[in-house]
Amino acid sequence: MNTPQRALAALVAAGLCVGVTAACGRGEQGGPNESGSANSDVRIAIVTRDFTNPYWAALRDGAVAEGKAAGVKVTVQAGENETDSNGENAKISTMSGQDYNCFGVVPVNSTNVITPLAPVARKGVPILNLDTQIDANASQQAGVSYASFIGSDNLAAGRQAAQALMNKIPGGTGKVAILQGIAGEQNGINRQKGFTEASAGKLDVVATQPADYDQAKGQTVTDAILKAHPDIVGIFAANDTMGLGAAQSVRNAGLTGKVTIISVDGITAALQAVKAGTLTGTISQYPYAEGQMAVQACARLVRKQPVPPRVVAPIALIDSSNADKAIAAFPQPFTPYDNPLAAK
Amino acid sequence: VTAAARYAAPLGLAAVFIAFFIATPNFLTPGNISDLLVSAAILLVLAMGQQLVVTVAGIDLSVGSNLPWAAAVLGFAYSRGWGLAASILLALLAGLVVGLVNGLLIARLNMTDFIVTLGSLSVVSGITLLLTSGNTVPVNSDGLRGLALDGIGPIRWFWVVAFLVAALVGFLLFRTRTGTYLLATGGNLDAARESGIHVNRIRLLAYACSGLACGLAAVLFVARTGGADPSLQTSLLLSSIASVVLGGSSLFGGRASVLGSVAGAVLLTSLINGFTLLGISQYYQPIAVGAVVLGAAFISRFQR
């Protein structure tokens, strides 16, 4: 066989391999992103930002687990990273051409998912807005409306973080620093707003720096803040990955225990850090529960049952006193919560 | 020997289409193919700009920040009420300016293309963050939404734009004297200079065109995402280079294939699309894309 034929043969063989392996998976239980049978009356598509952030991976796991439990079809897809607006978009438009009859979407920013959701809305398929609020005006103009918003109250999370910080700092006052998320990201803005409101007049915020929800960046930024303000007694990080970075920085500076650090999210690594004492506390949100609720809400919508327009997912402060319980119960909340969507 | 290698991308595309067709009934449907081509349009436009730069033996890494930069200019102008037409024009201009600066530094000052565009990747990204304060600028325009969703009957506007750009680049490369100069400059810079071609001007042209392509891609990007997102678009940058390489163009210049690059861009988009339909885990997708690029590099060994 001469070379061009050989190259061609290899190509065809490769193509066939892909075809065969993929064909084997057809109609069976899918990978970690899928659950339930294809012929269920409820076929739910959930799209989030990425799976590299444990937060969204937990949302996926919750949705898939609930789909399995309820026997409905659930597929979860995501973009490549926290800011992959176009990639997330492509996933939605690909899925909008399929026969899903309910969508749950976590947007990258307040507008990126509206255009691809327009054809979904036109078909009359119900859409849930998950976790991060989508711009209402722009949605309305594009003819997109949301059956419900399911997410945590990030203002409350910020307030609770401020309360926790004031409780943990000796005397309840002092100089503190804030690590912000990606500029313009609404959840981060709300967390900071809640924090600022609740701590006004009590805590003195001497530094506010963005660290883009990134652990390494959180550490670098905290290094710089500690150099500029060696007398700070507390740090509020708008998410856990930054909080972990701050904890590392504080530890390197030999200040563990002297600087109180509170972050938000409740990812496993943060719970472990709270247990180990490097992180003072985390306001745990429950993306796993959010994923479950999204599937429950979709199931109700498809079966024409009512769903409240706003469902608030639970939050809780995890500190050294309850870290063990939280780790044992993870990814579920360790205390019962009020779920208006639970099957009665 | 060369035949199979030259058509590696179209053949690969056909193989992927057949594989996904066997794997899922949802792939080869008019609705999905329509969406796939729309998804491929932004990458395709970027790949066409990259194609011209690669033809002159260059590389444009600034694509990753030039696109969000042009998008941010569009958002900036639109949010100040300067109207859609003016905003789009400014976005195209913004992309072109970055391309021109790259071209001047590389062609006139003889700086290394890789380093120049790596530098401007970073500088332009910073300027974009300054312009937008790091925030996404919403662009809520029915016109742009129409561009992303509608078309002439089943022909979507995104295809029209992508097709026109590809046709224009193909025409420029293979039907005009400038195209011959581009290929000659990339094939052998010294020989081209000695034969009287203004190689500096030709190289400048290539980078300017790539910048302009970024501007155009930015308009499509804003139309599709409803806003100007200032974050770096690294995956689009890498995919634009991968598309051109997949298409059989030589990174050492002098050999271009517009059809190949188009097939390359559609192939990369098809992989993501098919994997999404099959519900294959996110974590496998970069492996598949990388494997395809490596496969193309392997096949191009047979090319002379």
XYZ file of C-alpha atoms in Angstrom:
648
model
C 0.000 0.000 0.000
C 1.477 3.351 -0.902
C 1.464 6.382 1.313
C -1.663 8.331 0.277
C -3.766 5.214 0.517
C -2.310 4.430 3.885
C -3.034 7.948 5.160
C -6.582 7.705 3.870
C -7.086 4.272 5.405
C -5.853 5.533 8.758
C -8.230 8.461 8.567
C -11.226 6.284 7.744
C -10.285 3.829 10.477
C -10.004 6.653 12.975
C -13.389 7.951 11.920
C -14.949 4.547 12.313
C -13.447 4.099 15.772
C -14.981 7.356 16.907
C -18.280 6.321 15.356
C -18.325 2.888 16.934
C -17.338 3.945 20.441
C -19.813 6.798 20.344
C -22.520 4.543 18.957
C -22.061 2.171 21.880
C -23.058 4.940 24.234
C -26.221 5.721 22.320
C -29.390 5.421 24.305
C -27.573 4.183 27.376
C -26.855 6.011 30.572
C -24.629 8.901 29.580
C -21.493 10.169 31.269
C -21.289 12.229 34.442
C -23.251 14.997 32.703
C -26.377 12.998 32.094
C -29.000 10.966 33.830
C -32.361 9.376 33.236
C -33.932 7.710 30.249
C -34.375 9.427 26.912
C -38.075 8.608 26.705
C -39.041 10.379 29.900
C -41.727 13.055 29.529
C -39.399 15.554 31.218
C -36.175 16.342 29.333
C -34.135 18.977 31.118
C -31.158 20.894 29.743
C -28.994 22.700 32.278
C -26.159 24.952 31.142
C -23.674 26.560 33.500
C -20.362 28.419 33.211
C -17.765 25.662 33.537
C -16.989 22.499 35.486
C -13.517 23.494 36.650
C -15.047 25.541 39.465
C -16.168 22.996 42.107
C -19.214 25.179 42.718
C -20.681 24.500 39.254
C -19.543 20.877 39.352
C -21.640 20.515 42.529
C -24.637 22.094 40.801
C -24.198 19.569 37.990
C -23.942 16.654 40.425
C -27.076 17.771 42.269
C -29.053 18.085 39.048
C -27.874 14.714 37.699
C -28.558 12.967 41.015
C -32.045 14.441 41.243
C -32.699 13.447 37.632
C -31.731 9.879 38.468
C -33.907 9.865 41.578
C -36.933 11.304 39.781
C -36.410 9.245 36.622
C -36.300 12.264 34.323
C -33.737 13.038 31.663
C -31.175 15.659 32.701
C -28.225 16.857 30.631
C -25.773 19.373 32.041
C -23.356 21.264 29.802
C -20.964 24.160 30.349
C -18.450 26.465 28.739
C -14.716 26.272 29.288
C -14.171 28.813 32.057
C -15.850 31.465 34.220
C -15.791 34.034 31.405
C -16.422 31.801 28.370
C -19.567 33.656 27.319
C -19.395 32.544 23.692
C -18.671 28.903 24.535
C -21.624 28.716 26.923
C -23.695 30.347 24.252
C -22.819 27.700 21.674
C -23.879 24.980 24.120
C -27.271 26.606 24.625
C -27.913 27.056 20.923
C -26.873 23.466 20.198
C -29.214 22.198 22.907
C -32.060 24.498 21.870
C -32.340 22.523 18.633
C -32.934 19.294 20.573
C -36.166 18.149 22.147
C -35.522 19.416 25.674
C -38.678 20.763 27.226
C -37.169 22.769 30.053
C -33.972 24.835 30.328
C -32.044 25.919 33.418
C -29.301 28.444 32.764
C -26.531 30.031 34.853
C -25.304 32.994 32.762
C -21.671 34.135 32.528
C -22.803 37.740 32.670
C -26.155 39.476 32.732
C -26.680 39.360 28.964
C -24.697 36.593 27.267
C -27.387 33.899 27.220
C -30.320 36.015 26.065
C -29.812 35.738 22.298
C -29.471 31.927 22.175
C -32.437 31.614 24.565
C -34.710 33.598 22.228
C -35.450 30.564 19.986
C -36.095 28.474 23.128
C -38.594 31.015 24.403
C -40.205 31.223 20.963
C -40.908 27.485 21.118
C -42.679 28.066 24.427
C -40.170 25.980 26.379
C -39.970 27.131 30.026
C -36.629 28.605 31.139
C -35.256 28.815 34.672
C -32.727 31.465 35.589
C -30.264 29.826 37.972
C -27.865 31.356 40.478
C -27.027 34.627 38.706
C -29.664 37.122 37.647
C -30.103 37.726 33.889
C -30.889 41.295 32.746
C -34.684 41.588 32.832
C -35.081 44.485 30.387
C -32.866 43.030 27.674
C -34.600 39.666 28.107
C -38.010 41.208 27.739
C -36.962 43.053 24.603
C -35.725 39.791 23.117
C -38.976 38.070 24.061
C -37.395 35.869 26.723
C -38.994 35.382 30.135
C -38.085 33.132 33.037
C -40.466 30.822 34.825
C -38.493 31.206 38.032
C -35.232 32.355 39.536
C -33.479 29.793 41.707
C -30.417 30.936 43.573
C -28.955 31.995 46.835
C -29.514 35.432 48.259
C -26.050 36.878 47.820
C -26.910 40.104 49.631
C -27.805 37.994 52.663
C -24.591 35.997 52.242
C -22.579 39.231 52.306
C -24.420 40.454 55.381
C -23.923 37.159 57.150
C -20.219 37.247 56.280
C -19.909 40.730 57.806
C -21.709 39.521 60.931
C -19.405 36.504 61.196
C -16.308 38.634 60.721
C -17.414 41.058 63.449
C -18.182 38.169 65.799
C -14.804 36.542 65.257
C -12.640 39.671 65.457
C -11.724 40.444 69.060
C -13.631 43.582 69.986
C -15.746 43.416 66.852
C -14.029 46.302 65.080
C -10.832 46.898 63.153
C -9.286 47.309 59.738
C -10.346 44.793 57.098
C -9.733 44.097 53.411
C -12.119 42.858 50.719
C -11.194 40.528 47.854
C -13.603 41.060 44.980
C -14.506 38.622 42.215
C -14.519 39.309 38.500
C -15.403 42.948 37.934
C -19.026 43.374 36.954
C -20.131 39.902 38.057
C -23.452 40.410 39.807
C -23.170 37.805 42.587
C -19.850 39.292 43.678
C -21.281 42.803 43.604
C -24.226 41.719 45.778
C -21.988 39.918 48.256
C -19.825 42.987 48.638
C -22.893 45.226 48.920
C -24.356 43.051 51.678
C -21.025 43.011 53.459
C -20.583 46.787 53.240
C -24.149 47.438 54.445
C -23.888 45.182 57.462
C -20.415 46.306 58.488
C -20.843 50.047 57.929
C -19.547 52.052 60.883
C -18.122 48.984 62.584
C -15.432 47.667 60.275
C -12.919 49.933 58.576
C -12.381 48.710 55.001
C -8.839 49.798 54.129
C -8.375 47.854 50.875
C -10.719 46.565 48.173
C -9.027 44.608 45.383
C -10.318 42.297 42.652
C -8.801 38.799 42.538
C -11.088 37.365 39.835
C -12.322 34.385 41.886
C -8.859 32.911 41.423
C -6.893 31.215 44.181
C -3.393 32.157 42.991
C -4.516 35.711 42.367
C -6.192 35.819 45.763
C -2.875 34.901 47.335
C -0.868 37.480 45.351
C -3.341 40.246 46.086
C -3.417 39.366 49.794
C 0.401 39.379 49.876
C 0.311 42.941 48.596
C -2.462 43.999 50.968
C -0.615 42.582 53.987
C 2.481 44.550 52.977
C 0.533 47.787 52.607
C -1.653 47.254 55.678
C 0.146 44.956 58.129
C -2.384 45.869 60.840
C -5.530 44.413 59.240
C -7.474 42.013 61.426
C -9.906 40.608 58.892
C -10.396 39.684 55.234
C -13.663 39.146 53.408
C -13.253 37.173 50.178
C -16.204 37.123 47.766
C -15.657 33.414 47.101
C -13.873 30.443 48.619
C -11.086 30.036 46.071
C -9.919 33.587 46.803
C -10.428 32.943 50.513
C -8.136 29.919 50.273
C -5.536 32.043 48.485
C -5.814 34.659 51.223
C -5.472 31.953 53.889
C -2.283 30.712 52.258
C -0.879 34.231 52.135
C -1.782 34.882 55.763
C -0.180 31.617 56.775
C 3.009 32.433 54.848
C 3.141 35.752 56.686
C 2.845 33.873 59.988
C -0.412 35.612 60.836
C -2.774 32.607 61.024
C -5.215 33.228 63.854
C -4.435 36.939 63.916
C -6.236 37.700 60.662
C -9.822 36.460 60.482
C -10.854 35.291 57.000
C -14.435 34.753 55.903
C -15.351 33.713 52.379
C -18.487 32.571 50.567
C -19.498 29.338 48.729
C -18.743 26.317 50.948
C -16.672 24.214 48.524
C -14.985 21.093 49.955
C -11.511 22.613 50.057
C -12.863 25.543 52.065
C -14.638 23.263 54.534
C -11.375 21.368 55.027
C -9.520 24.640 55.535
C -12.080 25.736 58.132
C -11.593 22.439 59.921
C -7.805 22.890 59.779
C -8.158 26.410 61.113
C -6.510 28.288 58.226
C -9.829 29.721 57.061
C -12.024 31.165 59.815
C -15.325 30.490 58.175
C -17.277 30.230 54.958
C -20.839 31.214 54.194
C -21.870 27.992 52.551
C -24.224 28.094 49.640
C -25.565 24.857 48.313
C -25.117 24.564 44.557
C -25.881 20.848 44.892
C -29.287 21.735 46.351
C -29.662 24.407 43.669
C -29.130 21.760 40.984
C -31.710 19.500 42.639
C -34.220 22.329 42.917
C -33.702 23.234 39.261
C -34.631 19.699 38.224
C -37.629 19.654 40.587
C -38.836 23.000 39.254
C -38.442 21.845 35.649
C -40.367 18.659 36.347
C -43.200 20.731 37.809
C -43.190 23.174 34.901
C -43.356 20.430 32.273
C -46.251 18.830 34.165
C -47.998 22.217 34.314
C -47.694 22.539 38.079
C -47.064 25.980 39.595
C -43.573 27.119 40.560
C -42.887 30.161 42.731
C -41.261 33.005 40.737
C -38.326 33.148 43.131
C -36.833 30.253 45.060
C -34.119 31.105 47.545
C -31.549 28.385 48.085
C -30.296 27.946 51.661
C -27.075 29.459 53.058
C -25.259 28.763 56.336
C -22.152 29.878 58.195
C -19.620 27.089 58.549
C -16.976 27.684 61.214
C -14.835 25.469 63.423
C -17.877 24.499 65.519
C -19.795 22.821 62.695
C -17.167 22.092 60.018
C -17.224 18.366 60.803
C -20.979 18.165 60.437
C -20.837 20.154 57.197
C -18.137 17.899 55.743
C -20.086 14.786 56.705
C -23.276 16.059 55.087
C -21.560 17.532 51.992
C -22.839 18.238 49.360
C -26.191 18.398 51.150
C -26.979 21.099 53.735
C -26.482 19.691 57.240
C -29.650 21.274 58.520
C -33.086 20.834 56.981
C -34.194 23.720 54.773
C -37.458 24.958 53.406
C -37.878 23.740 49.828
C -41.090 24.941 48.172
C -40.399 22.629 45.218
C -40.067 19.329 47.064
C -42.620 16.716 46.054
C -45.302 16.618 48.678
C 1.215 11.568 -1.661
C 0.072 15.149 -1.451
C -3.549 14.556 -2.397
C -4.711 13.014 0.889
C -2.587 15.399 2.903
C -3.861 18.466 1.079
C -7.459 17.510 1.684
C -6.868 16.384 5.282
C -9.281 18.938 6.741
C -12.228 18.287 4.371
C -11.658 14.536 4.719
C -11.415 14.847 8.491
C -14.572 16.921 8.472
C -16.374 14.249 6.464
C -15.117 11.552 8.857
C -16.324 13.505 11.902
C -19.701 14.128 10.267
C -20.115 10.432 9.498
C -19.008 9.439 13.000
C -21.478 11.797 14.680
C -24.194 10.808 12.216
C -23.779 7.186 13.297
C -23.567 8.149 16.958
C -26.639 10.335 17.267
C -29.764 10.989 15.214
C -29.654 14.605 16.379
C -26.482 15.592 14.553
C -27.303 15.639 10.855
C -30.561 17.569 11.109
C -31.159 20.872 9.297
C -31.635 22.642 12.633
C -28.409 21.405 14.135
C -26.268 21.954 11.042
C -27.710 25.450 10.776
C -26.712 26.122 14.379
C -23.309 24.504 13.910
C -22.478 26.812 11.021
C -23.633 29.842 12.999
C -21.419 28.746 15.899
C -18.503 28.324 13.496
C -18.896 31.779 11.923
C -16.923 33.791 14.510
C -14.036 31.316 14.458
C -14.167 31.175 10.682
C -13.818 34.938 10.298
C -10.880 34.958 12.728
C -9.289 32.017 10.908
C -9.490 33.911 7.608
C -7.493 36.786 9.105
C -5.058 34.333 10.615
C -4.818 32.619 7.221
C -3.446 35.770 5.589
C -0.878 36.280 8.355
C 0.211 32.644 8.228
C 0.536 32.925 4.448
C 3.293 35.516 4.918
C 4.992 33.188 7.428
C 3.709 35.164 10.400
C 1.405 34.488 13.338
C -1.123 36.741 15.041
C -1.500 36.023 18.755
C -3.164 39.375 19.438
C -6.466 37.929 18.126
C -7.306 36.817 21.680
C -7.463 40.392 22.934
C -8.162 42.269 19.714
C -11.608 40.684 19.506
C -12.726 41.705 23.028
C -11.120 45.116 22.423
C -13.136 45.746 19.255
C -16.217 44.404 21.041
C -15.595 46.776 23.941
C -15.316 49.724 21.540
C -18.640 48.688 20.016
C -20.179 48.495 23.490
C -18.617 51.793 24.532
C -19.957 53.626 21.479
C -23.370 51.971 21.590
C -23.911 52.612 25.298
C -23.206 56.288 24.649
C -25.991 56.363 22.082
C -23.845 56.860 18.996
C -26.056 54.523 17.035
C -25.523 51.001 15.815
C -23.972 51.779 12.437
C -21.365 54.140 13.864
C -20.605 51.701 16.677
C -20.025 48.840 14.264
C -17.819 51.031 12.104
C -15.781 52.033 15.152
C -15.393 48.387 16.163
C -14.044 47.506 12.707
C -11.708 50.493 12.910
C -10.537 49.498 16.400
C -9.627 46.016 15.169
C -7.906 47.447 12.112
C -5.803 49.831 14.204
C -4.417 46.987 16.320
C -3.623 45.049 13.164
C -1.884 48.074 11.655
C 0.248 48.612 14.743
C 1.235 44.929 14.753
C 2.071 45.161 11.064
C 4.150 48.326 11.446
C 6.174 46.881 14.328
C 6.785 43.633 12.469
C 7.298 44.857 8.914
C 8.886 48.303 9.418
C 10.808 47.756 12.643
C 11.569 44.145 11.819
C 10.522 42.867 15.221
C 9.690 39.177 15.686
C 6.025 38.497 14.867
C 5.554 36.062 17.747
C 6.826 38.524 20.347
C 5.080 41.576 18.867
C 1.669 39.948 18.829
C 2.258 38.335 22.233
C 3.021 41.822 23.538
C 0.005 43.410 21.912
C -2.154 40.536 23.187
C -1.347 41.741 26.674
C -1.329 45.502 26.050
C -4.634 45.511 24.173
C -6.241 43.343 26.844
C -5.197 45.915 29.460
C -6.552 48.810 27.412
C -9.826 46.918 27.047
C -10.071 46.467 30.820
C -9.404 50.189 31.281
C -12.057 51.139 28.729
C -14.691 48.911 30.324
C -13.486 49.031 33.964
C -13.479 45.259 33.640
C -17.248 45.121 33.263
C -19.306 43.525 30.534
C -21.027 46.267 28.560
C -24.539 45.121 27.628
C -25.457 45.889 24.016
C -29.202 45.547 23.844
C -29.966 46.005 20.178
C -32.717 44.356 18.168
C -30.639 44.844 15.040
C -27.713 42.854 16.401
C -30.016 40.210 17.841
C -31.571 39.896 14.394
C -28.098 39.475 12.919
C -27.479 36.543 15.258
C -30.872 34.858 14.956
C -32.352 35.698 11.573
C -31.421 35.566 7.914
C -32.850 35.366 4.425
C -35.176 32.414 4.761
C -33.069 29.527 6.030
C -29.816 31.338 5.119
C -28.580 32.852 8.382
C -26.814 36.226 8.382
C -23.817 34.719 10.175
C -23.254 32.327 7.255
C -23.527 35.168 4.780
C -20.863 37.160 6.645
C -18.565 34.161 7.039
C -19.024 33.109 3.413
C -18.320 36.599 2.107
C -15.161 36.887 4.197
C -13.915 33.478 3.044
C -14.732 34.268 -0.594
C -12.967 37.615 -0.319
C -9.834 36.092 1.203
C -9.860 33.301 -1.375
C -10.219 35.836 -4.179
C -7.470 38.029 -2.746
C -5.044 35.128 -2.364
C -5.594 33.236 -5.590
C -7.049 35.696 -8.096
C -5.131 38.930 -7.550
C -1.545 40.038 -7.934
C -1.515 41.002 -4.234
C -2.303 37.385 -3.452
C 0.656 36.199 -5.470
C 2.828 38.693 -3.588
C 1.472 37.434 -0.249
C 2.332 33.858 -1.161
C 5.733 34.831 -2.553
C 6.597 36.897 0.524
C 5.735 33.994 2.772
C 7.496 31.446 0.591
C 10.815 33.209 0.453
C 11.138 36.689 1.894
C 14.524 37.512 0.350
C 13.656 36.195 -3.073
C 10.395 38.137 -3.004
C 12.185 41.345 -2.005
C 14.746 40.892 -4.756
C 12.067 40.333 -7.346
C 10.765 43.806 -6.521
C 7.843 43.028 -4.210
C 7.291 45.576 -1.437
C 7.494 42.859 1.218
C 7.033 45.305 4.099
C 3.838 46.637 2.597
C 2.605 43.092 1.933
C 3.280 41.965 5.480
C 1.646 45.093 6.859
C -1.393 44.327 4.710
C -1.654 40.802 6.118
C -1.635 41.979 9.743
C -4.052 44.817 8.977
C -6.463 42.322 7.400
C -6.206 40.080 10.460
C -7.006 43.076 12.654
C -9.990 43.936 10.498
C -11.177 40.324 10.706
C -11.031 40.636 14.515
C -13.190 43.750 14.283
C -15.752 41.928 12.182
C -15.651 38.851 14.424
C -16.219 41.196 17.383
C -19.451 42.468 15.813
C -20.647 38.874 15.452
C -19.488 38.156 19.011
C -21.470 41.050 20.454
C -24.499 40.059 18.394
C -24.328 36.544 19.783
C -23.579 37.298 23.420
C -25.623 40.490 23.737
C -22.718 42.404 25.209
C -19.048 43.232 25.095
C -17.124 40.978 27.431
C -13.605 42.319 28.115
C -12.092 38.966 29.084
C -9.402 37.365 26.908
C -10.669 34.929 24.280
C -7.807 32.441 24.440
C -9.769 29.497 23.112
C -10.793 31.425 19.994
C -7.172 32.483 19.481
C -5.857 28.948 19.704
C -8.685 27.574 17.568
C -8.042 30.188 14.865
C -4.427 29.028 14.542
C -5.474 25.374 14.764
C -8.045 25.860 11.979
C -5.404 27.249 9.635
C -2.914 24.505 10.465
C -5.626 21.855 10.108
C -6.455 23.327 6.741
C -3.024 22.454 5.448
C -1.436 25.897 5.360
C 2.224 25.886 6.284
C 3.206 27.860 9.378
C 6.429 28.635 7.497
C 4.401 30.547 4.941
C 3.981 30.428 1.198
C 1.237 27.829 1.227
C -2.375 28.724 1.874
C -5.678 26.894 1.635
C -8.805 28.932 2.259
C -11.057 25.940 1.747
C -8.883 23.955 4.145
C -9.054 26.644 6.834
C -12.831 26.878 6.452
C -13.066 23.106 6.812
C -10.705 23.307 9.796
C -12.866 25.872 11.577
C -16.062 23.915 10.890
C -14.342 20.694 11.980
C -13.293 22.137 15.347
C -16.795 23.519 15.911
C -18.381 20.189 14.877
C -16.373 18.345 17.502
C -17.722 20.565 20.278
C -21.229 20.447 18.823
C -21.268 16.651 18.469
C -19.851 16.136 21.936
C -22.527 18.414 23.341
C -25.230 16.387 21.594
C -23.782 13.129 22.871
C -23.463 14.543 26.376
C -19.809 13.550 26.517
C -18.101 15.092 29.517
C -16.602 18.526 29.136
C -13.260 17.185 30.239
C -12.806 15.078 27.051
C -13.428 17.920 24.623
C -9.994 19.599 24.740
C -8.389 16.165 24.331
C -10.382 15.506 21.173
C -9.594 18.936 19.733
C -5.904 18.496 20.506
C -5.860 15.001 19.033
C -7.342 16.311 15.790
C -4.695 19.042 15.573
C -1.927 16.517 16.252
C -3.447 14.237 13.619
C -3.359 17.097 11.122
C 0.268 17.807 11.954
C 1.020 14.141 11.348
C -0.762 14.063 7.999
C 0.931 17.288 6.887
C 4.254 15.404 7.092
C 3.202 13.762 3.847
C 2.758 17.124 2.224
C 5.528 18.626 0.142
